[in-house]
Coordinates of C-alpha atoms in Angstrom, one line a residue:
Chain A
M159 CA 108.9 82.4 93.2
C160 CA 110.0 86.0 93.1
D161 CA 112.2 86.5 89.9
T162 CA 114.1 89.4 91.4
C163 CA 115.5 87.9 94.6
G164 CA 114.7 84.3 94.1
C165 CA 112.8 84.0 97.4
S166 CA 109.7 81.9 97.7
T167 CA 107.3 84.8 98.0
E168 CA 104.3 84.4 95.7
G169 CA 102.9 87.7 94.6
G170 CA 102.4 90.3 97.3
A171 CA 103.6 93.9 97.4
V172 CA 107.2 94.9 96.9
L173 CA 109.1 98.1 97.9
R174 CA 111.4 99.6 95.4
K175 CA 113.6 102.7 95.1
P176 CA 114.2 104.6 91.9
G177 CA 117.7 104.1 90.5
E178 CA 118.5 101.2 92.9
S179 CA 117.8 98.1 90.9
D180 CA 119.1 95.8 93.6
Y181 CA 116.9 97.3 96.3
H182 CA 113.8 95.1 96.7
V183 CA 111.9 94.4 99.9
H184 CA 108.8 92.2 100.2
V185 CA 106.0 93.5 102.3
S186 CA 105.2 90.9 104.9
E187 CA 104.3 90.6 108.6
S188 CA 107.8 89.5 109.7
S189 CA 106.7 88.6 113.3
H190 CA 104.0 86.1 112.5
D191 CA 104.4 85.3 108.9
E192 CA 102.5 82.1 108.9
H193 CA 99.7 83.0 106.6
H194 CA 97.9 80.0 105.2
H195 CA 99.4 76.7 106.3
H196 CA 98.7 75.2 103.0
G197 CA 98.8 71.5 103.1
E198 CA 98.8 71.3 106.9
N199 CA 95.2 70.5 107.3
H200 CA 95.1 67.7 104.8
G201 CA 95.8 65.0 107.4
H202 CA 92.1 64.3 107.7
D203 CA 90.0 63.4 104.7
H204 CA 86.9 65.2 103.9
D205 CA 84.7 62.2 104.2
H206 CA 81.4 63.9 105.2
G207 CA 79.6 60.7 106.1
H208 CA 81.8 60.1 109.2
H209 CA 81.7 63.3 111.1
H210 CA 79.1 62.3 113.6
E211 CA 81.5 62.4 116.6
S212 CA 82.3 66.1 116.0
R213 CA 80.5 68.6 118.1
S214 CA 79.5 72.0 116.7
R215 CA 79.9 75.2 118.6
T216 CA 79.1 78.7 117.6
I217 CA 81.4 81.5 118.8
A218 CA 80.5 85.1 118.7
L219 CA 83.2 87.3 117.2
E220 CA 81.6 90.6 116.3
Q221 CA 84.9 91.6 114.8
D222 CA 85.3 94.2 112.2
V223 CA 86.5 92.4 109.0
L224 CA 89.1 95.1 108.5
L225 CA 90.2 95.0 112.1
K226 CA 93.8 94.0 111.3
N227 CA 94.2 96.7 108.7
N228 CA 92.5 99.3 111.0
L229 CA 94.7 98.4 114.0
L230 CA 97.8 98.8 111.9
A231 CA 96.6 102.0 110.4
E232 CA 96.1 103.4 113.9
R233 CA 99.7 102.4 114.7
N234 CA 100.9 104.3 111.6
R235 CA 98.7 107.2 112.7
G236 CA 100.2 107.2 116.2
Y237 CA 103.7 107.2 114.8
F238 CA 102.9 110.1 112.5
E239 CA 101.3 112.0 115.3
A240 CA 104.2 111.5 117.7
R241 CA 106.6 112.8 115.1
N242 CA 104.2 115.5 113.9
I243 CA 104.2 114.1 110.4
F244 CA 101.2 115.2 108.3
A245 CA 100.2 112.3 106.1
L246 CA 97.9 112.8 103.1
N247 CA 96.5 109.9 101.2
F248 CA 96.0 110.9 97.5
L249 CA 93.2 109.0 95.7
S250 CA 91.9 109.1 92.1
S251 CA 91.3 107.2 89.0
P252 CA 94.4 106.6 86.8
G253 CA 95.4 109.7 84.8
S254 CA 93.8 112.4 86.8
G255 CA 97.2 114.0 87.5
K256 CA 98.1 112.9 91.0
T257 CA 101.9 112.7 90.3
S258 CA 101.8 115.9 88.2
L259 CA 100.1 117.7 91.1
L260 CA 102.8 116.5 93.5
E261 CA 105.5 117.5 91.1
K262 CA 104.1 121.0 91.0
I263 CA 103.3 121.5 94.7
I264 CA 106.3 119.8 96.3
P265 CA 109.0 122.3 95.2
V266 CA 106.9 125.1 96.7
L267 CA 106.0 123.3 100.0
Q268 CA 109.6 122.1 100.4
Q269 CA 110.7 125.7 101.1
H270 CA 108.7 125.6 104.3
V271 CA 108.5 121.9 105.4
P272 CA 110.4 118.7 104.6
V273 CA 108.4 116.5 102.3
A274 CA 108.6 112.7 101.6
V275 CA 106.5 110.6 99.2
I276 CA 105.3 107.0 99.0
E277 CA 104.2 106.0 95.5
G278 CA 101.7 103.2 94.9
D279 CA 101.4 101.5 91.6
Q280 CA 100.9 97.9 90.4
Q281 CA 104.2 98.0 88.5
T282 CA 107.2 100.2 87.6
T283 CA 109.1 102.9 89.5
N284 CA 108.2 105.6 86.9
D285 CA 106.3 107.8 89.4
A286 CA 109.0 107.4 92.1
E287 CA 111.6 108.5 89.5
R288 CA 109.6 111.6 88.7
I289 CA 109.4 112.5 92.4
Q290 CA 113.0 111.7 93.1
A291 CA 114.0 114.2 90.5
L292 CA 112.6 116.8 92.9
G293 CA 115.2 115.8 95.5
V294 CA 112.8 114.5 98.1
P295 CA 112.9 111.0 99.8
V296 CA 110.6 108.6 97.9
I297 CA 109.8 104.9 97.9
Q298 CA 107.7 103.0 95.5
I299 CA 105.3 100.3 96.5
N300 CA 104.5 97.9 93.7
T301 CA 101.3 96.1 94.7
G302 CA 101.6 93.5 91.9
S303 CA 98.1 92.3 91.4
G304 CA 96.8 94.4 94.3
C305 CA 94.3 97.2 93.5
H306 CA 95.0 99.4 96.6
L307 CA 97.5 100.2 99.3
D308 CA 96.9 98.9 102.8
A309 CA 98.2 99.8 106.2
L310 CA 100.9 97.1 106.2
M311 CA 102.4 98.3 102.9
V312 CA 102.6 101.8 104.3
N313 CA 104.0 100.5 107.6
S314 CA 106.8 98.7 105.7
A315 CA 107.4 101.7 103.4
V316 CA 107.8 104.1 106.3
K317 CA 110.4 101.8 107.9
E318 CA 112.5 102.1 104.7
L319 CA 112.0 105.8 104.3
V320 CA 113.9 108.4 106.3
L321 CA 111.2 110.7 107.6
Q322 CA 111.8 114.0 109.4
D323 CA 109.9 115.3 112.3
N324 CA 107.4 118.1 111.5
S325 CA 107.2 117.0 107.9
L326 CA 104.6 116.3 105.2
L327 CA 104.2 112.7 103.9
C328 CA 102.3 112.4 100.6
I329 CA 101.0 108.9 99.9
E330 CA 99.9 108.4 96.3
N331 CA 97.6 105.5 96.2
V332 CA 97.0 103.1 93.3
G333 CA 94.9 104.8 90.6
N334 CA 91.5 103.4 91.4
L335 CA 88.3 105.1 92.6
V336 CA 86.8 102.0 94.3
C337 CA 89.0 99.8 96.4
P338 CA 91.4 102.2 98.1
A339 CA 88.3 103.9 99.8
M340 CA 88.0 101.0 102.2
F341 CA 91.6 100.8 103.5
D342 CA 92.7 103.2 106.2
L343 CA 96.5 103.8 105.9
G344 CA 96.8 105.9 109.0
E345 CA 96.7 109.2 107.1
A346 CA 95.5 112.4 108.6
L347 CA 93.3 113.2 105.6
K348 CA 92.2 111.7 102.3
V349 CA 92.5 113.8 99.2
V350 CA 90.5 112.7 96.2
I351 CA 91.4 114.1 92.8
I352 CA 89.3 114.3 89.6
S353 CA 90.0 116.0 86.4
V354 CA 87.8 117.8 83.9
T355 CA 88.5 115.2 81.2
E356 CA 86.4 112.8 83.3
G357 CA 82.6 113.0 83.8
D358 CA 81.1 115.6 86.2
D359 CA 78.9 112.8 87.6
K360 CA 81.9 110.9 88.9
P361 CA 81.1 111.6 92.6
L362 CA 77.7 110.0 92.0
K363 CA 79.1 107.0 90.2
Y364 CA 81.8 106.4 92.8
P365 CA 80.2 107.6 96.0
N366 CA 82.1 105.6 98.5
M367 CA 85.4 107.3 97.6
F368 CA 83.9 110.8 97.8
H369 CA 82.1 109.9 101.0
E370 CA 85.4 108.9 102.6
A371 CA 87.4 111.9 101.3
D372 CA 88.1 115.1 103.3
L373 CA 89.2 117.2 100.4
C374 CA 88.5 117.1 96.7
I375 CA 90.7 118.6 94.0
L376 CA 89.4 119.3 90.6
N377 CA 92.5 119.2 88.3
K378 CA 93.2 120.2 84.7
I379 CA 90.9 123.3 84.8
D380 CA 93.0 124.8 82.0
L381 CA 91.1 122.4 79.7
L382 CA 87.6 123.5 80.8
P383 CA 87.1 125.6 77.6
Y384 CA 87.6 122.4 75.5
V385 CA 85.5 119.9 77.3
D386 CA 81.9 119.4 78.3
F387 CA 82.5 119.4 82.0
D388 CA 80.4 121.5 84.3
A389 CA 82.6 122.3 87.3
R390 CA 79.7 123.7 89.3
K391 CA 77.6 120.6 88.7
C392 CA 80.5 118.3 89.7
R393 CA 81.0 120.2 92.9
E394 CA 77.3 120.0 93.6
N395 CA 77.3 116.2 93.0
A396 CA 80.3 115.8 95.3
M397 CA 78.6 117.8 98.0
R398 CA 75.5 115.6 97.8
V399 CA 77.7 112.6 98.6
N400 CA 79.7 114.4 101.3
H401 CA 78.7 117.8 102.6
H402 CA 81.9 118.1 104.6
L403 CA 84.1 117.9 101.5
E404 CA 86.5 120.8 101.0
W405 CA 86.9 121.8 97.4
F406 CA 89.8 123.2 95.3
E407 CA 90.0 123.8 91.5
V408 CA 93.5 123.8 90.1
S409 CA 95.6 123.2 87.1
A410 CA 98.8 121.3 87.6
K411 CA 99.8 122.4 84.1
T412 CA 99.4 126.2 84.5
G413 CA 99.7 126.4 88.3
E414 CA 96.3 128.1 88.6
G415 CA 94.6 127.6 92.0
L416 CA 97.6 125.8 93.5
A417 CA 98.5 128.7 95.8
A418 CA 95.2 128.4 97.6
W419 CA 95.7 124.7 98.1
Q420 CA 99.2 125.1 99.2
E421 CA 98.1 127.6 101.8
W422 CA 95.4 125.2 103.0
I423 CA 98.1 122.5 103.5
E424 CA 100.3 124.8 105.4
H425 CA 97.4 126.1 107.5
K426 CA 96.4 122.5 108.4
M427 CA 100.0 121.7 109.4
K428 CA 100.3 124.8 111.6
K429 CA 97.0 124.0 113.4
R430 CA 98.3 120.6 114.6
Chain B
M118 CA 88.6 93.6 93.2
H119 CA 89.2 94.4 96.9
E120 CA 86.9 91.5 97.7
M121 CA 89.8 89.1 97.3
S122 CA 92.0 90.8 99.9
I123 CA 88.9 91.1 102.1
A124 CA 88.2 87.4 101.7
L125 CA 91.8 86.6 102.7
S126 CA 91.5 88.8 105.8
I127 CA 88.3 87.0 106.8
V128 CA 90.0 83.6 106.4
D129 CA 92.9 84.9 108.5
A130 CA 90.7 86.1 111.3
V131 CA 88.4 83.1 111.5
E132 CA 91.3 80.7 111.3
S133 CA 93.2 82.3 114.1
K134 CA 90.0 82.3 116.2
A135 CA 89.3 78.6 115.4
R136 CA 92.9 77.6 116.3
E137 CA 92.6 79.4 119.5
E138 CA 89.5 77.4 120.3
G139 CA 91.2 74.2 119.2
A140 CA 88.7 73.5 116.4
G141 CA 89.1 70.8 113.8
S142 CA 87.4 72.8 111.2
I143 CA 85.0 75.8 110.6
S144 CA 81.6 74.8 109.3
G145 CA 79.9 78.2 109.3
I146 CA 80.8 81.9 109.2
E147 CA 78.2 84.6 109.8
L148 CA 79.0 88.0 108.3
V149 CA 77.2 91.3 108.5
I150 CA 77.7 93.4 105.4
G151 CA 75.6 96.6 105.3
K152 CA 74.2 97.6 102.0
L153 CA 76.4 100.7 102.0
A154 CA 79.6 99.0 103.0
G155 CA 81.0 98.9 99.5
I156 CA 81.2 95.2 99.3
E157 CA 79.5 92.9 96.8
P158 CA 78.4 89.8 98.8
E159 CA 78.3 87.7 95.6
S160 CA 81.8 88.7 94.6
L161 CA 83.0 88.1 98.2
K162 CA 81.5 84.6 98.3
F163 CA 83.2 83.8 95.0
C164 CA 86.6 85.0 96.4
F165 CA 86.1 83.4 99.7
A166 CA 85.9 79.9 98.1
A167 CA 89.4 80.5 96.6
A168 CA 90.8 82.2 99.7
A169 CA 89.7 79.4 102.0
K170 CA 91.2 76.5 100.0
G171 CA 93.5 74.4 102.2
T172 CA 92.5 76.2 105.4
L173 CA 90.2 75.3 108.3
A174 CA 87.5 77.3 106.7
E175 CA 87.6 75.4 103.4
E176 CA 84.2 73.8 104.1
A177 CA 82.6 76.7 105.8
L178 CA 79.2 77.9 104.7
L179 CA 79.0 81.7 104.4
V180 CA 75.9 83.3 105.8
I181 CA 75.6 87.0 105.0
E182 CA 73.2 89.4 106.7
E183 CA 72.7 92.6 104.8
P184 CA 71.2 95.4 106.9
E185 CA 69.5 98.2 104.9
G186 CA 70.9 101.7 104.8
I187 CA 69.2 104.1 107.2
G188 CA 69.8 107.8 107.2
E189 CA 69.0 110.4 109.8
C190 CA 68.2 113.9 108.7
G191 CA 70.5 116.5 110.3
E192 CA 67.8 119.2 110.1
C193 CA 64.5 117.5 111.2
G194 CA 65.8 114.3 112.7
K195 CA 63.7 112.0 110.5
R196 CA 65.0 108.5 109.9
F197 CA 64.4 106.9 106.5
P198 CA 65.8 104.2 104.2
V199 CA 68.7 105.2 102.0
S200 CA 70.2 103.3 99.1
F201 CA 73.2 105.5 98.8
Y202 CA 75.2 108.4 100.3
Y203 CA 73.5 111.1 98.3
A204 CA 70.3 110.8 100.1
E205 CA 67.8 113.6 100.5
C206 CA 65.4 113.9 103.5
P207 CA 62.0 113.0 102.2
E208 CA 60.5 115.3 104.9
C209 CA 62.4 118.6 104.6
R210 CA 64.6 118.0 101.5
S211 CA 67.8 118.6 103.5
L212 CA 71.0 116.9 102.2
R213 CA 72.6 116.9 105.6
V214 CA 71.9 113.2 106.1
K215 CA 73.9 111.1 108.5
I216 CA 74.1 107.4 107.8
V217 CA 73.1 105.5 111.0
S218 CA 72.9 102.0 109.6
G219 CA 74.1 100.1 106.5
E220 CA 77.9 100.6 106.8
E221 CA 78.4 97.6 109.0
F222 CA 81.1 95.1 108.0
L223 CA 81.6 92.4 110.7
I224 CA 82.4 88.8 111.3
Q225 CA 79.4 88.1 113.5
S226 CA 80.2 84.6 114.6
I227 CA 81.8 81.3 113.5
T228 CA 80.7 77.8 114.0
I229 CA 83.5 75.3 114.7
E230 CA 83.6 71.6 114.7
E231 CA 85.4 70.0 117.6
Q232 CA 86.9 66.7 116.3
E233 CA 86.8 64.3 119.2
G234 CA 86.3 60.8 118.1
E235 CA 88.4 61.1 114.9

């Protein structure tokens, strides 16, 4: 049972808003919320000796395992396109500075375009609170035990968030370099972030993520003099995995390199 | 551990198909998981057992086909086996390699049991 609202939902993702402790929405497919029918199939016993009457039949499916997620992601994408909302999916391991980067870049971008943010974390509204302090609409998805955001969570979050036409939507995924790579959310582009306090071989260790990304941001470059991180080698490694990857080197702390990235975002938005 | 949510979506998909077909149960599920698909078949099997509990697929046998990764060189067109994305063309050393096989992730078929005499 959910201890916040007392409903019978077991686990699953929850939407929250910073500063509104009563606000609490479970992510579910409201139209056909049947899920597993636990207990319904227990009418017959599993007595394997007596199944001779049953006839087997093989049915071809050839269906993408992620079909449901992909279809919903395309719906999100269609909605974003129709309203000219530029959605970016931010991906990285925990602690690479995703939220700090958003805190730094949003006040600048906001002077030109409306910005909204979806924050993904297993627990807490800490990140949403940091973003709310910037005065932009934000909603927190708490995935509970989940290790990634999926298209349904984003679909539900978008319904609870007031988005403006011709705006930028930043979706900060759960900090994880593995699982979120597989789940399309309907974003226009995937942005992967690494920081110089990690290893420069990270793109080789987690190739799926770097293969899926459109843009890579190397963060915390102000720390380069103090760490054994070879930025050129890291870039080379990333390019080996994905030669289409665009590359920016920034410091959310000092602001170095952020102007170029900001220009890139604005350029991409104009081109649409 | 995205294998768990993947397992749940497989159970969802095969159950809804089986119901559509009026099946009593699902006895087999054939999956195609390319070597580059980012899914650990062993981990998926483990999660599937938990995800399928109490569903039509509870007794289903999972058969997983794992196609090898094959890359095609963007420079010279040579096709060759790849074990990961940072492949290099063995012919011309180019890194412009396009993956042409190994990323598949499909439910190929299901085998259902029609319960007639029970």
